[in-house]
Amino acid sequence: MKINEFQFLDLEPEFTDISAAAFAILPLPFEGGISYGAGTAQAPNAVIKASAYIELYNEILKADPYKAGIVTLHPPKSHFQVDKMHEMMEEEISELVNTNKFIIGLGGDHSITTPHFLALKKKYGNLSVIQIDAHADLREEYEGSPYSHASVMARIRENTKQTLQLGIRSLSREEADRVESEQLDLVTMHAFRNGTDWKALLENLPDPVFITIDVDAFDWSVIASTGTPEPGGFLWDEALDLFDAIFSTKNVIGFDVVELSYAQHDRNSPVAAAKLIYHLIGLKLKYHLAKTGSLWPSTPAGPLFE
Ligand SMILES: [Mn+2]
């Protein structure tokens, strides 16, 4: 495992020490699974660059989450064949999972979620997945590929039946039929904003939980640059409240942020993605520390989570 030339938040070396850091950011600059707009392969670098301008103090949590240590790694080796690429990613992520660091996958298109999920499943056995996304991604395959970003939840559901999909506002007739016939816990954005009791669904979801965040879940005023945009997404504070509800009630063991596209004239989207990642690191820490009765760390002291 190699350390990236550029570090998330541009942290001092003390806070990016690979053995002492509690969190690891793994860039996965891969876009073999997309169908419409390109640019997701350049997203990890754009987010890491943008993160240098984010305040290290979190004004909501009133804390400095970076002090637990956040190391940004070099992307895994690449391969032109998607199945091979996924195998290699899964292997590398497995290795990382075994260090007990909390891993944040930074895509890349949505297909990179599958190897990350499978690596965690190997360690934890059963695990639930919360998908925050504009799309259901339940197609068995798309444009001839089972590895398409439009099929990621179909792949995941082959490995766990414990899924919760939130913020969805675009799905095909076939996907809608599947949601109906398999009674999937899928909350459209319309239902989310009109009184559906998603907190009850969250409560019923067994631990541990992996969260996959497609940035097209957000409103364009928050994140505009994404390959398959849909109107009407989550606003910033609305999303922070949702994540607070998740992290305060669930044992989250990892998450990823995918489908951001690099766009030369949009500086806002990578900043929002970077700030989101840092806030979620803060939430993970906050609720872990509350549970164990510990204080916010002042220096990295190795992995915190089992
Ligand atoms: Mn999507």
PDB file of N, CA and C in Angstrom, residues 43 45 72 85 110 115 137 146 164 173 182 192 202 227 238 249 258 261 278 282 286 294 299:
ATOM      1  N   ALA A  43     -12.016  12.593 -10.945  1.00  0.00           N
ATOM      2  CA  ALA A  43     -12.663  13.161  -9.761  1.00  0.00           C
ATOM      3  C   ALA A  43     -11.832  13.026  -8.481  1.00  0.00           C
ATOM      4  N   ASN A  45      -8.666  13.085  -7.833  1.00  0.00           N
ATOM      5  CA  ASN A  45      -7.640  14.134  -7.730  1.00  0.00           C
ATOM      6  C   ASN A  45      -8.266  15.501  -7.500  1.00  0.00           C
ATOM      7  N   THR A  72      -4.217   9.334   2.841  1.00  0.00           N
ATOM      8  CA  THR A  72      -4.717   9.176   1.474  1.00  0.00           C
ATOM      9  C   THR A  72      -3.766   8.265   0.714  1.00  0.00           C
ATOM     10  N   MET A  85     -10.069  -6.020 -13.124  1.00  0.00           N
ATOM     11  CA  MET A  85      -9.906  -4.787 -12.346  1.00  0.00           C
ATOM     12  C   MET A  85     -10.622  -4.901 -11.002  1.00  0.00           C
ATOM     13  N   HIS A 110     -19.803   4.370 -10.288  1.00  0.00           N
ATOM     14  CA  HIS A 110     -20.453   3.630  -9.206  1.00  0.00           C
ATOM     15  C   HIS A 110     -20.099   2.136  -9.178  1.00  0.00           C
ATOM     16  N   PRO A 115     -16.503  -4.089  -5.526  1.00  0.00           N
ATOM     17  CA  PRO A 115     -15.329  -4.666  -4.865  1.00  0.00           C
ATOM     18  C   PRO A 115     -15.130  -4.172  -3.426  1.00  0.00           C
ATOM     19  N   ASP A 137     -30.315   1.875  -9.700  1.00  0.00           N
ATOM     20  CA  ASP A 137     -29.179   1.014 -10.091  1.00  0.00           C
ATOM     21  C   ASP A 137     -29.475  -0.470  -9.905  1.00  0.00           C
ATOM     22  N   PRO A 146     -22.740  -6.358 -16.878  1.00  0.00           N
ATOM     23  CA  PRO A 146     -23.197  -6.495 -15.496  1.00  0.00           C
ATOM     24  C   PRO A 146     -22.390  -5.596 -14.555  1.00  0.00           C
ATOM     25  N   LEU A 164     -31.153  -0.426   1.874  1.00  0.00           N
ATOM     26  CA  LEU A 164     -32.070   0.706   2.010  1.00  0.00           C
ATOM     27  C   LEU A 164     -31.633   1.755   1.002  1.00  0.00           C
ATOM     28  N   ARG A 173     -39.234   1.121 -15.562  1.00  0.00           N
ATOM     29  CA  ARG A 173     -40.419   0.306 -15.247  1.00  0.00           C
ATOM     30  C   ARG A 173     -39.988  -1.040 -14.634  1.00  0.00           C
ATOM     31  N   GLU A 182     -40.240  -7.514  -4.996  1.00  0.00           N
ATOM     32  CA  GLU A 182     -39.331  -7.978  -3.936  1.00  0.00           C
ATOM     33  C   GLU A 182     -39.490  -7.161  -2.659  1.00  0.00           C
ATOM     34  N   PHE A 192     -39.664  10.664   0.452  1.00  0.00           N
ATOM     35  CA  PHE A 192     -38.809  11.137   1.550  1.00  0.00           C
ATOM     36  C   PHE A 192     -39.318  12.481   2.071  1.00  0.00           C
ATOM     37  N   LEU A 202     -34.715   2.639   8.590  1.00  0.00           N
ATOM     38  CA  LEU A 202     -33.323   2.709   9.062  1.00  0.00           C
ATOM     39  C   LEU A 202     -33.163   1.883  10.338  1.00  0.00           C
ATOM     40  N   GLY A 227     -22.288  12.496 -13.968  1.00  0.00           N
ATOM     41  CA  GLY A 227     -22.526  11.945 -15.304  1.00  0.00           C
ATOM     42  C   GLY A 227     -23.982  11.829 -15.699  1.00  0.00           C
ATOM     43  N   GLU A 238     -29.953  19.343   4.602  1.00  0.00           N
ATOM     44  CA  GLU A 238     -30.882  18.202   4.615  1.00  0.00           C
ATOM     45  C   GLU A 238     -30.082  16.892   4.603  1.00  0.00           C
ATOM     46  N   THR A 249     -27.259   6.126  14.737  1.00  0.00           N
ATOM     47  CA  THR A 249     -28.022   4.920  15.098  1.00  0.00           C
ATOM     48  C   THR A 249     -27.419   3.628  14.557  1.00  0.00           C
ATOM     49  N   VAL A 258     -19.121   8.416  -5.000  1.00  0.00           N
ATOM     50  CA  VAL A 258     -18.867   8.074  -6.405  1.00  0.00           C
ATOM     51  C   VAL A 258     -19.613   8.994  -7.363  1.00  0.00           C
ATOM     52  N   SER A 261     -18.018  14.027 -11.545  1.00  0.00           N
ATOM     53  CA  SER A 261     -17.257  14.205 -12.786  1.00  0.00           C
ATOM     54  C   SER A 261     -16.366  15.418 -12.632  1.00  0.00           C
ATOM     55  N   TYR A 278     -15.220  14.795   4.781  1.00  0.00           N
ATOM     56  CA  TYR A 278     -14.638  15.193   6.071  1.00  0.00           C
ATOM     57  C   TYR A 278     -15.709  15.243   7.164  1.00  0.00           C
ATOM     58  N   GLY A 282     -16.036  13.015  10.644  1.00  0.00           N
ATOM     59  CA  GLY A 282     -16.355  13.622  11.937  1.00  0.00           C
ATOM     60  C   GLY A 282     -17.523  12.944  12.629  1.00  0.00           C
ATOM     61  N   LYS A 286     -17.485  11.106  16.150  1.00  0.00           N
ATOM     62  CA  LYS A 286     -18.324  11.643  17.225  1.00  0.00           C
ATOM     63  C   LYS A 286     -19.123  10.538  17.908  1.00  0.00           C
ATOM     64  N   SER A 294     -14.981   8.267  25.181  1.00  0.00           N
ATOM     65  CA  SER A 294     -13.632   8.847  25.023  1.00  0.00           C
ATOM     66  C   SER A 294     -13.718  10.288  24.542  1.00  0.00           C
ATOM     67  N   THR A 299      -4.059  13.262  18.691  1.00  0.00           N
ATOM     68  CA  THR A 299      -3.037  12.774  17.766  1.00  0.00           C
ATOM     69  C   THR A 299      -3.424  11.362  17.307  1.00  0.00           C
TER      70      THR A 299
END
